[in-house]
Amino acid sequence: MINWRCGWKKVIIYAAAAILAAGSAGGCILPVQAQELAGDGPAGGISDAGWTEEAVFSCDELEDGDELLTAYLNRLFYGDTEVSAYGDVGIRKLTDTSELKLYRELKAAVENIAAGARTSTVVEVNGLNIRYASWKASMQRVISYLLMDCPYEFYWFDKNSWPVYVSGYGSMVTSVTCSLTVAKEYRGSSTYTADAAKISAARNAAANAKAVVQKHADESDLEKLKSYRWEICALAAYNTGAITGNADYGNPWQLIWVFDGNPATNMVCEGYAKAFQYLCDLSHFDGNTACYTATGTMSDGTASGAHMWNIVSYNGGNYLADITNSDSGSIGSDGSLFLAVPKSGTMDKSYIFSNARGRLISYTYDSDTKTLLGRDVLSLAGDDKTAVKTPVKVSKVKITARTKTMDLKKKRTQTLKATVYPADASNRKVTWKSSDKKTATVNAKGKVTAKRAGTVKITATARDGSGKKAVIKIKIRKK
């Protein structure tokens, strides 16, 4: 039986558009409902005695948690391009000092919880001076502006339950305690405790992914693409439960699970494809190389299912890149489904590919992919061969010097030569480095300049990611 992998159900995300749209210039805010539960309030409305009261607010207009998480993760991984334009509306609109204080402290707590820096979701704000008769209206305004200004940060929040406890003296509210209910999937040891480990996983995964890009920054476009495939396959583990229908498809954590370093978190094709797309998006390519994500149906002739894969535009052509099925044990582990062109077929119908064992695999774009990406991206080359040859890695680096002894007068500079083996290595460039820049420096072309007497090591490292390098020791004298 052919072992091929897919399993993804399309989820259309509308982020928090309704929330952001509510933040118009006129200062419209979201409806927030309050239900009074218990408390004595100020006796007779006016009293010098202390009192407490409780109400529960609901936020029915807040988007689904997964939709908010998707937007939050996009901002975390890609930067601040999707930050709400209304992020400080509350600061501008809340003119009451106590309301503004309540807003600022709640907002700081919510942001810290979202980032994994705080686990308790019980937030107490003291030193307030709000009239008892209007405290619910004040709380509604504060909550509404919070939902408008930082909606994505509420991805962990159960929007149906926001208990608020207030206390005060006489006719004034002096203290507000908000207990923000944590949704079950992010909950720690209690209803009002967030699981910091799970929430922090997103931030750690983003850092790990960026480290992969930095690791291969000096490689050619082709080498980067190849390296990203191997990196993802080394990090990822396929969720075999998807084959039997037990996977939670469309989960925004798919991308995180690739880079979180946790072997217990497995993913489906969505994770593989999004991880490859993300690494390419962060990369600087020398040519017109670009990556796109496609969805549709994959079939091996005996079974078919929904699937997500990538299309790579490289060196004037478009090629299929199925990272999921390039992993070990899968139908394309021989490399036949990575940077590959089809054996036959068309964009409008299906493309047919063949692996090294002669098994045929078809890919059919869905209508959304055709509409979004168009023929220019989705039309592939048409002969039965891989797009490019596997790059030849460097096996050895050798440094040649005019002399291993320099001085600060007559022999102050010299240019070293680095020879890379084999001669047909795909990337023959090296990076030069001095062990002590105060003794001698070396530039990108291997030119060494003596600075003071002493001994220095100059290293030439292959830039193809092979890790091969050579070191030469140079002695510098005063005369």
XYZ file of C-alpha atoms in Angstrom:
479
model
C 0.000 0.000 0.000
C 1.323 3.420 -0.949
C 2.159 5.593 2.020
C 1.147 9.097 1.048
C 0.056 11.768 3.359
C -2.554 14.440 3.370
C -5.446 15.459 5.521
C -6.478 19.088 5.664
C -9.850 20.771 5.761
C -9.986 24.324 4.488
C -10.920 26.937 7.048
C -11.677 30.444 5.831
C -10.523 32.953 8.420
C -12.147 36.332 8.719
C -9.782 37.428 11.524
C -11.370 40.196 13.561
C -12.706 42.298 10.743
C -16.013 42.921 12.474
C -14.201 44.105 15.555
C -11.855 46.414 13.675
C -14.657 47.768 11.558
C -16.444 48.748 14.746
C -13.590 51.108 15.610
C -14.777 53.914 13.383
C -13.791 57.530 13.688
C -16.991 58.104 15.618
C -15.769 55.823 18.393
C -18.405 53.095 18.038
C -17.835 50.245 20.455
C -18.918 46.618 20.671
C -22.000 45.569 22.597
C -21.066 44.079 25.968
C -23.788 42.588 28.124
C -23.741 42.629 31.939
C -25.769 40.409 34.252
C -25.873 41.282 37.936
C -25.381 38.259 40.172
C -24.904 39.110 43.812
C -23.768 41.710 46.316
C -25.197 44.149 48.769
C -24.031 47.362 47.101
C -24.100 50.524 49.141
C -26.943 50.243 51.647
C -29.827 52.384 50.454
C -27.558 53.703 47.710
C -25.529 55.871 50.157
C -23.435 54.406 52.983
C -20.057 54.758 54.628
C -19.830 50.974 55.087
C -17.777 48.766 52.791
C -19.616 46.613 50.267
C -19.054 44.215 47.347
C -20.968 43.307 44.209
C -20.551 40.876 41.322
C -21.672 40.916 37.691
C -20.814 38.774 34.676
C -20.097 40.418 31.331
C -20.306 38.555 28.012
C -18.643 39.526 24.751
C -20.708 37.862 22.065
C -19.254 39.928 19.232
C -15.711 38.671 19.769
C -14.585 36.350 16.978
C -13.909 32.641 17.461
C -10.738 31.888 19.448
C -9.013 30.041 16.578
C -9.626 32.972 14.241
C -8.127 35.396 16.757
C -5.192 33.046 17.349
C -4.514 32.844 13.617
C -4.274 36.634 13.405
C -2.149 36.787 16.566
C 0.273 34.155 15.240
C 0.520 35.870 11.858
C 1.563 39.031 13.639
C 4.016 37.133 15.860
C 5.644 35.228 12.991
C 5.550 37.862 10.282
C 5.724 41.096 12.275
C 3.340 43.918 13.033
C 1.793 44.255 9.572
C -1.667 43.327 10.864
C -1.778 45.361 14.044
C -5.140 47.049 14.448
C -5.177 50.659 13.306
C -7.340 51.327 16.333
C -4.851 49.955 18.893
C -5.026 53.065 21.101
C -8.647 54.084 20.701
C -9.303 53.453 24.381
C -6.548 55.829 25.441
C -7.960 58.558 23.224
C -11.637 58.015 24.025
C -11.690 57.218 27.737
C -11.572 60.606 29.443
C -12.437 59.467 32.964
C -9.262 58.922 35.004
C -10.511 55.739 36.695
C -11.769 54.225 33.445
C -8.430 54.946 31.787
C -6.526 53.359 34.687
C -8.728 50.280 34.503
C -8.223 50.061 30.736
C -4.425 50.399 30.921
C -3.950 47.766 33.630
C -6.325 45.276 32.035
C -4.728 45.745 28.620
C -1.231 45.164 30.017
C -2.408 41.978 31.746
C -4.145 40.651 28.608
C -1.053 41.265 26.466
C 1.204 39.524 28.996
C -1.124 36.519 29.176
C -1.168 36.260 25.379
C 2.640 36.338 25.302
C 2.992 33.693 28.023
C 4.491 36.154 30.512
C 1.582 35.879 32.951
C -0.478 32.860 34.000
C -3.091 34.300 36.372
C -6.062 35.807 34.578
C -7.461 37.386 37.730
C -6.676 41.094 37.488
C -7.277 43.428 40.424
C -7.239 47.172 39.904
C -7.312 49.394 42.995
C -7.298 53.118 43.607
C -10.395 53.791 41.518
C -13.052 56.409 42.056
C -16.139 55.381 40.054
C -19.707 56.193 41.116
C -21.650 53.063 42.043
C -24.618 54.068 39.899
C -22.473 54.080 36.748
C -19.850 51.383 37.352
C -21.431 48.828 34.994
C -21.566 51.391 32.179
C -17.920 52.265 32.870
C -16.931 48.598 32.783
C -18.792 48.077 29.524
C -16.915 50.964 27.924
C -13.545 49.677 29.137
C -14.202 46.104 27.922
C -15.451 47.305 24.551
C -12.352 49.380 23.918
C -10.140 46.497 25.017
C -11.811 44.185 22.500
C -11.395 46.818 19.815
C -7.764 47.693 20.557
C -6.260 44.247 21.123
C -8.709 41.618 19.842
C -6.044 39.105 18.765
C -4.549 38.984 22.263
C -7.863 37.517 23.506
C -7.401 34.243 21.589
C -7.095 32.349 24.923
C -10.239 33.907 26.420
C -13.667 32.267 26.836
C -15.753 35.163 25.603
C -18.933 33.903 27.245
C -17.817 34.511 30.822
C -16.126 37.590 32.284
C -17.003 37.815 36.008
C -16.292 41.197 37.594
C -16.208 41.850 41.334
C -16.333 45.401 42.621
C -16.016 46.809 46.103
C -16.098 50.233 47.596
C -17.239 52.569 50.309
C -20.281 54.784 50.354
C -21.453 55.465 46.811
C -18.046 54.958 45.175
C -16.380 51.918 43.619
C -12.723 51.820 44.639
C -11.636 48.365 43.478
C -12.420 46.165 40.462
C -11.361 42.539 40.112
C -11.808 40.900 36.702
C -11.657 37.117 36.444
C -11.103 36.329 32.781
C -12.159 32.765 32.033
C -9.542 30.787 30.096
C -10.768 28.636 27.198
C -10.251 24.923 27.850
C -7.532 24.444 25.226
C -5.312 27.055 26.934
C -6.295 26.387 30.539
C -3.772 25.513 33.212
C -4.567 24.290 36.709
C -7.776 26.307 37.093
C -10.415 28.231 35.193
C -8.458 31.427 35.729
C -4.952 30.107 35.015
C -3.394 30.035 31.551
C -1.021 27.279 30.455
C 2.156 29.335 30.011
C 4.041 26.469 28.376
C 1.530 26.141 25.560
C 1.182 29.875 25.052
C 4.958 30.416 25.107
C 5.386 27.689 22.495
C 4.303 30.115 19.773
C 6.985 32.655 20.634
C 9.666 29.947 20.905
C 8.627 28.427 17.587
C 8.905 31.782 15.829
C 12.447 32.212 17.154
C 13.412 28.674 16.091
C 12.069 29.219 12.576
C 13.985 32.457 12.181
C 17.142 30.660 13.323
C 16.692 28.178 10.451
C 16.551 31.048 7.965
C 19.647 32.661 9.480
C 21.519 29.354 9.359
C 21.110 29.164 5.585
C 21.277 32.907 4.821
C 24.497 32.648 2.793
C 23.312 29.856 0.524
C 22.125 30.220 -3.055
C 18.406 30.275 -3.799
C 18.396 26.625 -4.786
C 20.412 25.602 -1.751
C 18.020 27.459 0.544
C 15.010 25.657 -0.926
C 16.705 22.276 -0.573
C 17.867 23.051 2.957
C 14.398 24.157 4.064
C 12.965 20.870 2.853
C 15.481 18.872 4.882
C 15.123 21.098 7.951
C 11.327 20.743 8.005
C 11.415 16.994 7.442
C 13.962 16.650 10.251
C 11.822 18.694 12.633
C 8.350 17.516 11.675
C 6.524 14.285 12.363
C 3.351 13.441 10.495
C 0.153 12.993 12.462
C -0.893 9.513 11.364
C -4.197 10.017 13.188
C -5.199 12.217 10.253
C -5.410 9.149 8.023
C -8.178 7.710 10.196
C -9.908 11.057 10.558
C -8.862 11.759 14.146
C -6.933 14.979 13.469
C -8.076 18.498 14.235
C -7.729 19.994 10.754
C -7.485 23.717 10.166
C -5.767 24.175 13.518
C -3.737 27.424 13.642
C -1.095 25.612 15.711
C 0.005 23.520 12.701
C 2.822 25.951 11.838
C 3.974 26.161 15.465
C 4.134 22.395 15.859
C 6.797 22.180 13.139
C 9.184 24.495 14.985
C 8.306 24.024 18.663
C 10.984 21.382 19.272
C 8.435 19.099 20.928
C 8.428 15.564 19.457
C 4.964 14.978 20.896
C 3.331 17.589 18.635
C 2.701 16.179 15.167
C 1.129 17.868 12.187
C -0.607 17.208 8.864
C 0.130 18.572 5.396
C -1.024 22.039 6.432
C 1.871 22.305 8.894
C 4.496 21.155 6.374
C 3.272 23.506 3.638
C 2.897 26.536 5.902
C 6.328 25.948 7.434
C 7.978 25.912 3.997
C 6.014 29.003 2.969
C 7.050 30.810 6.147
C 10.765 30.072 5.736
C 10.633 31.259 2.127
C 8.734 34.398 3.113
C 11.472 35.321 5.590
C 14.282 34.635 3.130
C 16.203 36.963 0.881
C 16.475 35.353 -2.554
C 18.998 36.598 -5.102
C 16.796 35.857 -8.101
C 13.051 35.937 -8.712
C 12.480 32.882 -6.538
C 9.090 32.829 -4.815
C 6.925 30.352 -2.936
C 3.143 29.907 -2.982
C 0.750 27.626 -1.109
C -1.817 25.604 -3.023
C -4.769 23.472 -1.915
C -6.764 20.829 -3.679
C -6.811 17.056 -4.035
C -4.001 14.525 -4.203
C -4.492 10.976 -5.481
C -2.298 7.914 -6.073
C -4.902 6.088 -8.148
C -6.234 4.012 -5.264
C -7.083 6.747 -2.756
C -7.508 10.504 -2.789
C -7.991 13.287 -0.292
C -7.740 16.992 0.430
C -4.151 18.204 0.468
C -1.968 21.303 0.819
C 1.360 21.755 -0.955
C 3.634 24.479 -2.372
C 4.476 25.859 -5.783
C 7.981 27.305 -6.223
C 8.841 29.789 -8.961
C 12.541 29.366 -9.673
C 14.794 30.291 -12.559
C 11.901 31.062 -14.895
C 9.775 27.992 -14.160
C 7.125 26.821 -11.704
C 7.647 23.573 -9.810
C 5.726 21.421 -7.360
C 7.097 21.150 -3.815
C 5.204 18.662 -1.654
C 7.114 18.805 1.647
C 4.710 16.429 3.404
C 5.296 13.653 0.918
C 9.027 14.354 0.726
C 9.423 13.217 4.341
C 10.938 9.833 5.147
C 8.658 6.854 4.513
C 6.324 8.771 2.213
C 5.606 8.308 -1.481
C 7.984 11.094 -2.529
C 10.821 10.479 -0.086
C 13.060 9.774 -3.093
C 12.860 13.475 -4.018
C 10.467 12.954 -6.913
C 7.860 15.360 -5.504
C 10.139 18.231 -4.599
C 11.012 20.921 -7.157
C 9.524 18.592 -9.722
C 7.723 18.998 -13.024
C 4.822 16.758 -14.072
C 4.893 13.773 -16.372
C 1.687 15.008 -17.967
C -1.449 17.026 -17.317
C -2.698 20.609 -17.255
C -3.497 23.251 -14.674
C -7.212 23.145 -15.502
C -7.534 19.408 -14.881
C -4.730 17.641 -12.982
C -0.964 17.231 -13.047
C 0.465 13.711 -12.965
C 3.836 12.982 -11.359
C 5.840 9.778 -11.074
C 8.141 8.694 -8.279
C 11.294 6.624 -8.718
C 9.287 3.392 -8.469
C 6.965 4.435 -11.280
C 3.937 5.104 -9.084
C 1.725 7.888 -10.435
C 0.469 10.695 -8.220
C -1.972 13.385 -9.330
C -2.520 16.889 -7.972
C -5.703 18.837 -8.708
C -6.066 22.498 -7.704
C -9.305 23.575 -6.060
C -11.265 26.547 -7.384
C -10.082 28.910 -4.640
C -6.426 28.247 -5.452
C -7.048 28.825 -9.154
C -8.793 32.111 -8.409
C -6.207 33.379 -5.942
C -2.972 32.369 -7.699
C -3.931 32.206 -11.363
C -2.397 30.533 -14.361
C 0.953 32.367 -14.183
C 1.799 30.670 -10.895
C -0.022 27.359 -11.212
C 1.085 26.371 -14.727
C 4.006 23.952 -14.366
C 6.735 22.880 -16.782
C 5.871 19.751 -18.770
C 8.625 17.159 -18.942
C 9.406 14.214 -16.701
C 12.450 15.353 -14.749
C 13.236 17.208 -11.593
C 13.643 20.942 -11.881
C 17.289 21.082 -10.953
C 20.131 18.832 -9.981
C 20.889 18.174 -6.337
C 23.525 20.713 -5.224
C 27.061 19.424 -4.655
C 28.215 20.122 -1.116
C 31.730 21.267 -0.193
C 33.909 18.429 1.160
C 37.091 20.374 1.980
C 38.485 23.910 2.250
C 42.187 24.792 1.967
C 43.883 28.144 2.723
C 47.033 29.283 0.910
C 49.125 32.181 2.278
C 52.100 34.086 0.866
C 53.665 33.926 4.313
C 52.659 32.852 7.796
C 54.740 35.624 9.355
C 53.836 39.291 8.994
C 55.139 42.457 10.568
C 53.762 45.911 11.278
C 55.916 47.671 8.688
C 56.969 45.966 5.456
C 54.562 42.991 5.497
C 51.526 44.652 7.011
C 48.955 43.126 4.593
C 48.498 40.033 2.486
C 45.577 38.324 0.727
C 44.833 34.705 1.530
C 43.380 32.285 -1.010
C 40.727 29.719 -0.178
C 40.367 26.643 -2.402
C 37.107 24.710 -2.206
C 36.766 21.014 -3.038
C 35.343 19.384 -5.080
C 35.790 21.630 -8.077
C 32.125 21.242 -9.061
C 30.756 22.301 -5.662
C 27.539 24.263 -6.200
C 28.534 27.103 -3.877
C 32.270 27.807 -3.762
C 32.054 30.932 -1.616
C 33.618 31.170 1.851
C 33.267 33.458 4.853
C 36.461 34.838 6.389
C 36.880 35.430 10.120
C 39.666 36.579 12.441
C 40.048 35.130 15.934
C 41.351 38.478 17.253
C 40.442 41.658 15.372
C 42.735 43.715 17.606
C 45.708 41.719 16.334
C 44.628 41.378 12.681
C 41.496 41.837 10.597
C 40.363 40.021 7.468
C 37.842 41.284 4.927
C 35.371 39.434 2.739
C 38.042 38.882 0.041
C 40.564 37.325 2.427
C 42.804 40.392 2.804
C 44.552 40.312 6.183
C 45.723 43.553 7.818
C 48.096 43.402 10.800
C 47.170 45.624 13.757
C 49.605 44.682 16.542
C 52.166 42.054 17.460
C 50.830 38.621 18.353
C 49.349 35.455 16.879
C 45.981 35.231 15.163
C 43.913 32.471 13.572
C 42.150 33.182 10.273
C 39.264 30.869 9.365
C 37.616 30.309 5.980
C 34.194 28.605 6.270
C 32.225 27.229 3.325
C 28.977 29.150 2.803
C 26.967 26.200 1.509
C 25.964 25.011 4.970
C 28.274 21.979 4.879
C 30.214 23.234 7.894
C 33.566 22.648 6.174
C 36.348 25.117 7.040
C 40.079 25.684 7.155
C 42.213 27.564 9.679
C 45.634 29.182 9.296
C 47.750 30.606 12.105
C 49.637 33.833 11.351
C 52.340 35.379 13.529
C 52.722 39.171 13.524
C 55.983 40.813 14.600
C 56.715 44.429 15.516
C 59.592 44.969 13.055
